[in-house]
Short mmCIF file of C-alpha atoms in Angstrom, two decimals:
data_model
loop_
_atom_site.label_atom_id
_atom_site.label_comp_id
_atom_site.label_asym_id
_atom_site.label_seq_id
_atom_site.Cartn_x
_atom_site.Cartn_y
_atom_site.Cartn_z
CA MET A 1 229.18 182.72 155.12
CA ALA A 2 230.99 182.89 151.77
CA THR A 3 232.80 179.77 150.54
CA LYS A 4 236.45 179.86 149.48
CA GLU A 5 235.34 179.84 145.86
CA GLN A 6 232.96 182.76 146.46
CA LYS A 7 235.70 184.71 148.23
CA SER A 8 238.03 184.17 145.27
CA VAL A 9 235.38 185.41 142.85
CA ALA A 10 234.65 188.35 145.12
CA THR A 11 238.29 189.39 145.08
CA SER A 12 238.52 189.29 141.30
CA ASN A 13 235.14 190.99 140.83
CA THR A 14 235.60 193.69 143.46
CA HIS A 15 236.11 197.08 141.83
CA VAL A 16 236.18 200.16 144.04
CA LEU A 17 235.83 203.72 142.78
CA ILE A 18 237.41 206.33 145.07
CA PHE A 19 236.41 209.98 144.63
CA PRO A 20 238.10 212.65 146.82
CA PHE A 21 237.37 216.33 147.22
CA PRO A 22 239.92 218.12 144.97
CA ALA A 23 242.36 219.46 147.56
CA GLN A 24 245.82 218.30 148.60
CA GLY A 25 244.85 216.96 152.02
CA HIS A 26 241.83 215.04 150.74
CA VAL A 27 243.58 213.57 147.69
CA ASN A 28 246.66 212.69 149.72
CA SER A 29 244.92 210.50 152.29
CA MET A 30 242.38 208.94 149.91
CA LEU A 31 245.12 208.02 147.43
CA LYS A 32 246.90 206.19 150.25
CA LEU A 33 243.71 204.23 150.87
CA ALA A 34 243.53 203.46 147.13
CA LYS A 35 247.08 202.08 147.26
CA LEU A 36 246.26 199.96 150.31
CA LEU A 37 243.27 198.39 148.58
CA ALA A 38 245.22 197.82 145.36
CA LEU A 39 248.02 196.25 147.39
CA HIS A 40 245.42 193.67 148.44
CA HIS A 41 244.51 192.95 144.81
CA LEU A 42 241.25 194.87 144.61
CA HIS A 43 240.58 196.72 141.39
CA VAL A 44 240.62 200.44 142.21
CA THR A 45 239.71 203.42 140.05
CA PHE A 46 240.84 206.73 141.52
CA LEU A 47 238.72 209.58 140.16
CA ASN A 48 240.16 213.09 140.16
CA VAL A 49 239.09 216.36 138.64
CA GLU A 50 241.34 217.22 135.73
CA PHE A 51 243.45 219.96 137.33
CA ILE A 52 244.30 217.68 140.28
CA HIS A 53 245.26 214.84 137.95
CA HIS A 54 247.53 217.11 135.92
CA SER A 55 249.24 218.26 139.12
CA LEU A 56 249.73 214.65 140.24
CA GLN A 57 251.21 213.77 136.86
CA ARG A 58 253.57 216.71 137.07
CA PHE A 59 254.65 216.51 140.71
CA GLY A 60 253.34 213.24 142.15
CA ASP A 61 254.98 210.74 139.82
CA ILE A 62 251.76 208.72 139.46
CA ASP A 63 252.98 207.09 136.27
CA THR A 64 255.21 204.87 138.45
CA PHE A 65 252.31 203.68 140.62
CA SER A 66 251.38 200.86 138.22
CA GLU A 67 254.66 199.08 138.98
CA THR A 68 253.71 198.64 142.64
CA PHE A 69 249.91 198.79 142.31
CA PRO A 70 248.94 197.14 138.97
CA THR A 71 245.20 197.09 139.79
CA LEU A 72 245.07 200.88 140.41
CA GLN A 73 243.96 203.13 137.55
CA PHE A 74 243.12 206.84 137.25
CA LYS A 75 240.16 208.56 135.64
CA THR A 76 239.28 212.26 135.42
CA ILE A 77 236.26 214.55 135.21
CA PRO A 78 236.08 218.36 134.88
CA ASP A 79 235.43 220.50 137.96
CA GLY A 80 233.41 223.11 136.05
CA LEU A 81 235.79 226.02 136.75
CA PRO A 82 237.87 228.01 134.25
CA GLU A 83 241.41 226.74 133.81
CA ASN A 84 242.92 229.92 135.30
CA HIS A 85 240.65 229.97 138.37
CA PRO A 86 242.61 230.05 141.67
CA ARG A 87 241.69 227.06 143.79
CA SER A 88 243.10 227.91 147.21
CA GLY A 89 242.39 230.15 150.18
CA GLN A 90 239.12 232.05 149.91
CA ASN A 91 238.40 230.45 146.50
CA VAL A 92 237.83 226.98 147.95
CA VAL A 93 234.11 227.73 148.16
CA ASP A 94 233.94 228.09 144.36
CA LEU A 95 235.53 224.68 143.96
CA PHE A 96 233.17 223.07 146.48
CA THR A 97 230.11 224.58 144.81
CA SER A 98 231.17 223.86 141.25
CA VAL A 99 232.05 220.21 141.82
CA ASN A 100 228.76 219.54 143.61
CA LEU A 101 226.75 221.30 140.89
CA ASN A 102 228.49 220.03 137.77
CA SER A 103 229.99 216.61 138.45
CA LYS A 104 226.91 214.39 138.65
CA PRO A 105 226.59 213.35 134.96
CA PHE A 106 230.34 212.78 134.62
CA LEU A 107 230.46 210.72 137.80
CA LYS A 108 227.47 208.66 136.73
CA ASP A 109 229.04 207.96 133.34
CA ILE A 110 232.26 206.76 134.96
CA LEU A 111 230.35 204.46 137.32
CA VAL A 112 228.41 202.67 134.57
CA SER A 113 231.16 202.45 131.94
CA GLN A 114 234.03 200.71 133.72
CA ASN A 115 235.15 197.15 133.09
CA PRO A 116 235.21 195.32 135.40
CA ARG A 117 232.14 197.13 136.63
CA ILE A 118 232.24 199.29 139.74
CA THR A 119 230.90 197.34 142.72
CA CYS A 120 231.53 199.86 145.52
CA ILE A 121 232.07 203.61 145.83
CA ILE A 122 234.29 205.13 148.50
CA GLY A 123 233.41 208.80 148.34
CA ASP A 124 234.73 211.81 150.20
CA GLY A 125 232.07 212.67 152.76
CA PHE A 126 232.57 216.32 151.87
CA HIS A 127 230.70 215.41 148.66
CA GLY A 128 228.15 213.44 150.69
CA SER A 129 224.91 214.31 148.89
CA LEU A 130 226.45 214.13 145.40
CA ILE A 131 227.97 210.70 146.06
CA ASN A 132 224.85 209.31 147.71
CA ASP A 133 222.44 210.52 145.03
CA VAL A 134 224.48 209.10 142.16
CA ALA A 135 225.07 205.84 144.03
CA ASP A 136 221.31 205.47 144.56
CA GLU A 137 220.63 206.07 140.85
CA VAL A 138 223.10 203.43 139.66
CA ARG A 139 222.44 201.10 142.63
CA ILE A 140 226.01 200.78 143.81
CA PRO A 141 226.81 200.60 147.54
CA VAL A 142 228.64 203.62 148.96
CA ILE A 143 231.08 204.06 151.83
CA HIS A 144 232.03 207.52 153.09
CA PHE A 145 235.61 208.47 153.87
CA ARG A 146 236.11 211.55 156.06
CA THR A 147 239.61 213.01 155.83
CA ILE A 148 239.21 214.98 159.07
CA SER A 149 239.75 213.85 162.66
CA ALA A 150 237.08 211.93 164.53
CA CYS A 151 236.75 214.79 167.02
CA SER A 152 236.14 217.28 164.20
CA PHE A 153 233.66 215.01 162.42
CA TRP A 154 231.76 214.53 165.67
CA SER A 155 231.64 218.27 166.35
CA TYR A 156 230.22 218.85 162.83
CA PHE A 157 227.63 216.17 163.47
CA CYS A 158 226.53 217.72 166.78
CA VAL A 159 225.98 221.26 165.42
CA PRO A 160 222.16 220.88 165.07
CA HIS A 161 221.95 219.97 168.76
CA LEU A 162 224.06 223.02 169.63
CA PHE A 163 221.50 225.23 167.90
CA GLN A 164 218.61 223.45 169.60
CA SER A 165 220.23 223.98 173.01
CA ASN A 166 220.97 227.67 172.21
CA GLN A 167 224.75 227.18 172.36
CA LEU A 168 224.97 228.39 168.76
CA PRO A 169 225.16 230.71 166.90
CA ILE A 170 228.33 232.49 168.01
CA ARG A 171 227.42 236.17 167.98
CA GLY A 172 229.56 239.22 167.25
CA ASP A 173 229.99 240.17 170.91
CA GLU A 174 230.46 236.56 172.03
CA ASP A 175 232.83 235.54 174.82
CA MET A 176 234.99 233.19 172.74
CA ASP A 177 236.10 231.35 175.88
CA ARG A 178 232.54 230.28 176.74
CA ILE A 179 232.44 226.50 177.21
CA ILE A 180 230.32 224.51 174.76
CA THR A 181 228.70 221.72 176.78
CA GLY A 182 226.51 220.12 174.12
CA ILE A 183 228.99 217.81 172.36
CA PRO A 184 228.88 214.37 174.03
CA GLY A 185 232.34 213.32 175.12
CA MET A 186 233.67 216.90 175.03
CA GLU A 187 231.38 218.57 177.59
CA THR A 188 234.08 220.51 179.48
CA LEU A 189 236.71 220.85 176.76
CA ILE A 190 235.49 222.94 173.84
CA ARG A 191 235.23 226.73 173.92
CA CYS A 192 233.52 228.84 171.28
CA ARG A 193 236.91 229.57 169.73
CA ASP A 194 237.60 225.81 169.44
CA LEU A 195 234.54 225.03 167.35
CA PRO A 196 235.12 224.53 163.62
CA SER A 197 235.56 227.84 161.82
CA PHE A 198 232.27 227.30 159.97
CA CYS A 199 230.51 228.03 163.27
CA ARG A 200 231.86 231.58 163.35
CA GLU A 201 230.01 234.25 161.47
CA ASN A 202 230.38 237.81 162.63
CA ASP A 203 231.70 241.17 161.47
CA HIS A 204 235.30 239.95 161.70
CA PHE A 205 234.97 236.43 160.30
CA LYS A 206 233.01 234.95 157.42
CA PRO A 207 233.23 231.18 156.89
CA LEU A 208 234.50 230.00 153.51
CA ILE A 209 231.68 227.47 153.21
CA PRO A 210 228.29 227.97 154.90
CA LEU A 211 227.75 226.02 158.11
CA LYS A 212 224.48 224.59 156.80
CA SER A 213 226.31 222.95 153.89
CA VAL A 214 229.01 221.48 156.12
CA VAL A 215 226.47 220.01 158.54
CA SER A 216 224.19 218.63 155.82
CA GLN A 217 227.12 216.91 154.10
CA THR A 218 228.18 215.41 157.45
CA HIS A 219 224.71 213.98 158.09
CA GLU A 220 224.70 212.51 154.57
CA SER A 221 227.15 209.92 155.93
CA LEU A 222 224.21 208.33 157.75
CA ARG A 223 223.01 207.15 154.33
CA ALA A 224 226.28 205.34 153.59
CA SER A 225 226.91 201.66 154.28
CA ALA A 226 229.95 202.49 156.40
CA LEU A 227 232.27 205.28 157.52
CA ILE A 228 236.07 205.30 157.18
CA LEU A 229 238.21 207.57 159.37
CA ASN A 230 241.95 208.22 159.17
CA THR A 231 242.64 207.87 162.88
CA PHE A 232 243.39 205.19 165.48
CA GLU A 233 241.73 203.92 168.64
CA ASP A 234 244.41 204.96 171.12
CA LEU A 235 244.25 208.55 169.84
CA GLU A 236 240.49 209.19 169.66
CA GLY A 237 238.87 206.25 171.43
CA PRO A 238 236.36 208.19 173.57
CA VAL A 239 235.09 210.22 170.61
CA LEU A 240 234.94 207.12 168.41
CA SER A 241 232.71 205.51 171.04
CA GLN A 242 230.26 208.40 170.60
CA ILE A 243 230.39 208.19 166.79
CA SER A 244 229.72 204.44 166.86
CA LEU A 245 226.37 205.12 168.54
CA GLN A 246 225.23 206.83 165.33
CA PHE A 247 227.28 204.90 162.75
CA PRO A 248 227.22 201.09 163.25
CA GLN A 249 230.01 200.43 160.73
CA VAL A 250 233.06 202.60 161.47
CA PHE A 251 236.53 201.64 160.20
CA THR A 252 239.45 203.49 161.76
CA ILE A 253 242.51 202.62 159.67
CA GLY A 254 245.00 205.43 160.31
CA PRO A 255 247.51 206.90 160.35
CA LEU A 256 247.26 206.01 156.66
CA HIS A 257 250.75 207.07 155.63
CA ALA A 258 252.31 204.86 158.29
CA HIS A 259 249.84 202.07 157.55
CA LEU A 260 250.73 202.08 153.85
CA ASN A 261 254.43 201.85 154.64
CA THR A 262 253.79 198.91 156.98
CA ARG A 263 251.71 197.00 154.43
CA ILE A 264 254.21 197.60 151.62
CA GLN A 265 256.98 196.23 153.82
CA GLU A 266 254.84 193.20 154.69
CA SER A 267 254.19 192.66 150.98
CA ASN A 268 257.90 192.90 150.20
CA ASN A 269 258.68 190.38 152.89
CA ARG A 270 256.24 187.87 151.36
CA THR A 271 257.50 188.15 147.80
CA THR A 272 260.72 187.65 145.88
CA MET A 273 260.11 190.91 144.05
CA SER A 274 262.41 193.91 144.46
CA GLN A 275 262.69 195.17 148.03
CA THR A 276 263.05 198.79 146.91
CA PRO A 277 260.51 200.85 148.90
CA HIS A 278 257.73 202.67 147.07
CA SER A 279 259.01 206.25 146.84
CA SER A 280 256.58 208.12 144.59
CA THR A 281 254.61 210.94 146.24
CA ASN A 282 251.06 212.25 146.24
CA SER A 283 252.14 215.89 146.08
CA LEU A 284 250.22 218.43 144.01
CA LEU A 285 253.05 220.96 144.34
CA GLU A 286 256.69 220.87 143.29
CA VAL A 287 258.84 219.54 146.13
CA ASP A 288 262.12 221.29 146.91
CA ARG A 289 264.46 218.70 148.40
CA SER A 290 267.30 221.14 149.04
CA CYS A 291 266.01 221.47 152.60
CA ILE A 292 267.08 217.90 153.41
CA ALA A 293 270.75 218.72 152.85
CA TRP A 294 270.32 221.81 155.04
CA LEU A 295 268.70 219.73 157.78
CA ASP A 296 271.55 217.24 157.61
CA SER A 297 273.90 219.99 158.76
CA GLN A 298 271.80 221.03 161.79
CA PRO A 299 272.12 219.77 165.39
CA LEU A 300 269.77 217.13 166.83
CA LYS A 301 266.19 218.39 167.42
CA SER A 302 267.26 222.01 166.93
CA VAL A 303 264.96 223.04 164.04
CA VAL A 304 261.36 224.29 164.06
CA TYR A 305 259.58 223.12 160.92
CA VAL A 306 256.98 225.66 159.74
CA SER A 307 254.21 224.86 157.26
CA PHE A 308 250.62 226.07 156.94
CA GLY A 309 249.55 223.52 154.34
CA SER A 310 248.47 223.83 150.73
CA ILE A 311 245.40 226.06 151.07
CA ALA A 312 245.89 228.57 153.90
CA THR A 313 246.61 232.20 153.00
CA ILE A 314 247.59 234.99 155.40
CA THR A 315 247.97 238.74 155.25
CA ARG A 316 251.33 240.47 154.96
CA GLU A 317 251.00 241.71 158.55
CA LYS A 318 250.43 238.21 159.96
CA LEU A 319 253.25 236.79 157.88
CA LEU A 320 255.67 239.37 159.31
CA GLU A 321 254.47 238.74 162.89
CA ILE A 322 255.20 235.03 162.48
CA TRP A 323 258.56 235.79 160.88
CA TYR A 324 259.58 238.12 163.70
CA GLY A 325 258.50 235.55 166.30
CA LEU A 326 260.64 232.86 164.67
CA VAL A 327 263.70 235.07 164.24
CA ASN A 328 263.41 236.56 167.73
CA SER A 329 263.22 233.08 169.30
CA LYS A 330 266.82 232.51 168.15
CA ASN A 331 265.90 228.96 167.10
CA ARG A 332 266.73 227.44 163.74
CA PHE A 333 263.74 227.10 161.43
CA LEU A 334 262.75 225.54 158.12
CA TRP A 335 259.76 227.37 156.62
CA VAL A 336 257.52 226.20 153.76
CA MET A 337 256.44 229.50 152.22
CA ARG A 338 254.23 228.93 149.17
CA SER A 339 254.33 231.55 146.43
CA ASP A 340 250.59 232.17 146.93
CA ILE A 341 250.54 232.26 150.72
CA VAL A 342 250.07 236.05 151.04
CA THR A 343 246.43 236.93 150.50
CA GLY A 344 245.12 239.80 148.40
CA LYS A 345 246.95 241.84 145.80
CA GLU A 346 249.80 242.99 147.97
CA GLY A 347 252.52 241.87 145.57
CA GLN A 348 255.96 241.03 146.87
CA VAL A 349 256.34 241.34 150.62
CA GLN A 350 259.10 243.75 151.57
CA ILE A 351 261.20 241.97 154.18
CA PRO A 352 262.89 244.10 156.87
CA ASP A 353 266.67 243.76 156.99
CA GLU A 354 266.66 242.20 160.47
CA LEU A 355 264.44 239.35 159.24
CA VAL A 356 266.65 238.75 156.21
CA GLU A 357 269.73 238.63 158.45
CA GLY A 358 268.06 236.36 161.02
CA THR A 359 266.87 233.98 158.30
CA ASN A 360 270.29 233.85 156.67
CA GLU A 361 271.82 232.96 160.05
CA ARG A 362 269.37 230.35 161.30
CA GLY A 363 266.62 229.77 158.74
CA PHE A 364 265.87 228.06 155.45
CA ILE A 365 262.86 228.75 153.21
CA VAL A 366 261.40 226.53 150.47
CA GLY A 367 258.24 226.66 148.38
CA TRP A 368 257.20 223.10 149.29
CA ALA A 369 258.90 220.34 151.25
CA PRO A 370 258.76 216.52 151.49
CA GLN A 371 256.90 216.84 154.77
CA VAL A 372 256.89 213.25 156.05
CA GLU A 373 260.63 213.01 155.42
CA VAL A 374 261.23 216.39 157.05
CA LEU A 375 259.23 215.53 160.17
CA GLY A 376 261.12 212.27 160.48
CA HIS A 377 264.50 214.00 160.28
CA LYS A 378 266.66 213.94 163.42
CA ALA A 379 267.17 217.72 163.28
CA ILE A 380 263.45 218.54 163.71
CA GLY A 381 262.41 219.43 167.26
CA GLY A 382 259.05 221.13 166.75
CA PHE A 383 256.36 221.82 164.14
CA LEU A 384 254.57 225.17 163.72
CA THR A 385 251.48 223.94 161.89
CA HIS A 386 248.04 224.98 160.65
CA SER A 387 246.73 221.80 162.33
CA GLY A 388 245.41 220.16 159.18
CA TRP A 389 244.63 216.54 159.96
CA ASN A 390 247.26 215.00 157.66
CA SER A 391 249.93 217.28 159.13
CA THR A 392 248.79 216.48 162.66
CA LEU A 393 248.97 212.73 162.06
CA GLU A 394 252.34 213.01 160.33
CA SER A 395 253.69 214.94 163.30
CA ILE A 396 252.26 212.37 165.73
CA VAL A 397 253.83 209.45 163.86
CA ALA A 398 257.20 211.26 163.78
CA GLY A 399 257.00 212.08 167.50
CA VAL A 400 257.33 215.83 166.91
CA PRO A 401 255.65 218.32 169.31
CA MET A 402 253.44 220.98 167.74
CA ILE A 403 252.68 224.70 167.96
CA CYS A 404 249.22 225.03 166.45
CA TRP A 405 248.06 228.06 164.47
CA PRO A 406 244.80 226.80 162.87
CA TYR A 407 243.41 228.41 159.74
CA PHE A 408 239.88 227.08 159.17
CA ALA A 409 237.42 224.16 159.21
CA ASP A 410 238.49 221.19 161.38
CA GLN A 411 241.80 222.77 162.38
CA GLN A 412 240.38 224.65 165.39
CA ILE A 413 239.22 221.39 167.01
CA ASN A 414 242.46 219.58 166.10
CA SER A 415 244.60 222.22 167.77
CA ARG A 416 242.53 222.07 170.96
CA PHE A 417 242.98 218.29 171.19
CA VAL A 418 246.71 218.56 170.47
CA SER A 419 247.22 220.93 173.38
CA GLU A 420 244.62 219.94 175.98
CA VAL A 421 243.84 216.25 175.40
CA TRP A 422 246.95 214.68 173.89
CA LYS A 423 249.40 217.16 175.48
CA LEU A 424 251.51 217.19 172.31
CA GLY A 425 252.06 220.94 172.03
CA LEU A 426 250.59 224.41 172.36
CA ASP A 427 247.57 226.11 170.81
CA MET A 428 248.03 229.62 169.44
CA LYS A 429 244.65 230.06 167.72
CA ASP A 430 243.29 233.60 167.23
CA VAL A 431 246.67 235.12 168.20
CA TYR A 432 248.78 237.13 165.77
CA ASP A 433 251.59 238.36 167.98
CA ARG A 434 255.33 237.91 167.57
CA ASN A 435 255.96 237.89 171.32
CA VAL A 436 253.48 235.07 171.94
CA LEU A 437 254.97 233.00 169.12
CA GLU A 438 258.50 233.60 170.35
CA LYS A 439 257.51 232.37 173.83
CA MET A 440 255.70 229.30 172.51
CA VAL A 441 258.58 228.31 170.25
CA ASN A 442 260.97 228.52 173.17
CA ASP A 443 258.58 226.60 175.43
CA VAL A 444 258.46 223.70 172.95
CA MET A 445 262.10 223.83 171.86
CA ILE A 446 263.83 224.72 175.15
CA HIS A 447 261.99 225.32 178.43
CA ASN A 448 259.50 222.40 178.32
CA LYS A 449 261.26 220.41 175.63
CA ASP A 450 261.64 217.17 177.61
CA GLU A 451 258.00 217.10 178.70
CA PHE A 452 256.70 217.57 175.15
CA GLN A 453 259.19 215.11 173.69
CA ILE A 454 258.14 212.39 176.13
CA SER A 455 254.44 212.87 175.32
CA ALA A 456 255.13 212.97 171.58
CA GLN A 457 257.26 209.82 171.64
CA ARG A 458 254.65 207.95 173.67
CA MET A 459 251.92 208.77 171.16
CA ALA A 460 254.22 207.93 168.24
CA MET A 461 254.70 204.45 169.71
CA LEU A 462 250.93 203.99 169.96
CA ALA A 463 250.48 205.17 166.37
CA HIS A 464 253.03 202.66 165.07
CA LYS A 465 251.50 199.90 167.21
CA SER A 466 248.06 200.58 165.69
CA VAL A 467 249.22 199.88 162.12
CA SER A 468 251.46 196.92 163.01
CA PRO A 469 250.14 193.33 162.76
CA GLY A 470 247.58 192.83 165.53
CA GLY A 471 247.10 196.59 166.00
CA SER A 472 243.64 198.15 165.89
CA SER A 473 244.02 199.95 162.55
CA ASN A 474 245.74 196.98 160.95
CA SER A 475 242.87 194.70 161.98
CA ASN A 476 240.29 197.28 160.93
CA LEU A 477 241.75 197.48 157.42
CA ASP A 478 241.38 193.71 157.09
CA ARG A 479 237.77 194.05 158.26
CA LEU A 480 237.18 196.86 155.77
CA ILE A 481 238.49 194.77 152.87
CA GLN A 482 236.22 191.90 153.86
CA PHE A 483 233.30 194.32 154.19
CA ILE A 484 233.93 195.66 150.67
CA LYS A 485 234.07 192.11 149.33
CA SER A 486 230.81 191.25 151.08
CA ILE A 487 229.18 194.27 149.44
CA THR A 488 230.41 192.93 146.10
CA LEU A 489 228.87 189.51 146.76
CA GLY A 490 225.60 191.09 147.78
CA ASN A 491 225.58 193.32 144.69
CA CYS A 492 226.30 190.64 142.07
#
């Protein structure tokens, strides 16, 4: 056991490098972890590709971070793509491939050149092989952080067994409601359509990133010293029990955005420093705050918040079906409609007059919104979401029921758990119909409103409990910090 003197040295010598996959959801959650570690006086270097860093400088206000987190610094490396390359939607595969092919020498140089020297790497598990190979070369311990849900991570991990038991592949004429029985802990829950989108490959659907790559990166986490997940025990306990059979060191420390707020408040309470809350954001897009004033004028729990995240793109036809469903439901709605959300070269979408009129009466559209603040607003009664994991957790913490319209990757599994396990909303996957959306919106906002609100509030209480002193995630973060320090002692 380390002496007090050794622990003090470990704290001063501990220097963690954090390297996320360059996408909004990955950067967002891993930057929150970086802040949490820096808040506990660990040296932290947050490594971004250059285009992400420039976006954070422009929209995320990272220059103010040093005031609250003086031991947090930023470094950059190139991603290997041309400056004008689109990095969303179908182009994500180019980003994934380029970073994994081109980043190794830059990453290695960063690891060996820092002062104080890097003593631990926390790498995005989506870069599993890249992180592990470089860490082995420079002999620095590595921990993997997966920004997806535990249930999604576990389904990725079990894919080889699904092939061995002939439950995969999903073929072109497949019954998408066939039950997948080969994922321990989910034997009666998951249908073909609920598997991660990478598992689908037929004439109508081509995965953005090959399934083989996704599975191999997932299994690379077995080489890491530990696994970090942005979740909490009361939400995914049964699945976490299965994961722990394969990964002896698992740290569940989520929901990270709520956890960070809790720890900052605790820090403020212990110090005579300014009590002003940390307000800078991790956004890679320009936030339009005009929606907050609009929400302020709306009745309690009357608004459906609509956002499909930072990557998803949809066709003009699907966009209009969603729009008609929202307008026809007669509910108020706030819609985040990115400028690049319509796929292909269709140019400006011509909006029918009835949609324009319905939106002017009951809707509000912005290019990007302060999502956590929006979900916490008293006017929000439901969330039409792509079921990204950050969005799902933010909705859970805010106690907002969901209508799930997943786009790709882990989102199919997330939406299934939202509707069938946690009973926090409805799952609309694989449906592009205005009438179905209209019905689901009204189910969540009117007909079954009380039932969904009760479930959502119950889970929100459990989420807040997990990050409060004595809660599972709060205790696990303390364990993680001690684990990182022990790695430092063992690596000196």
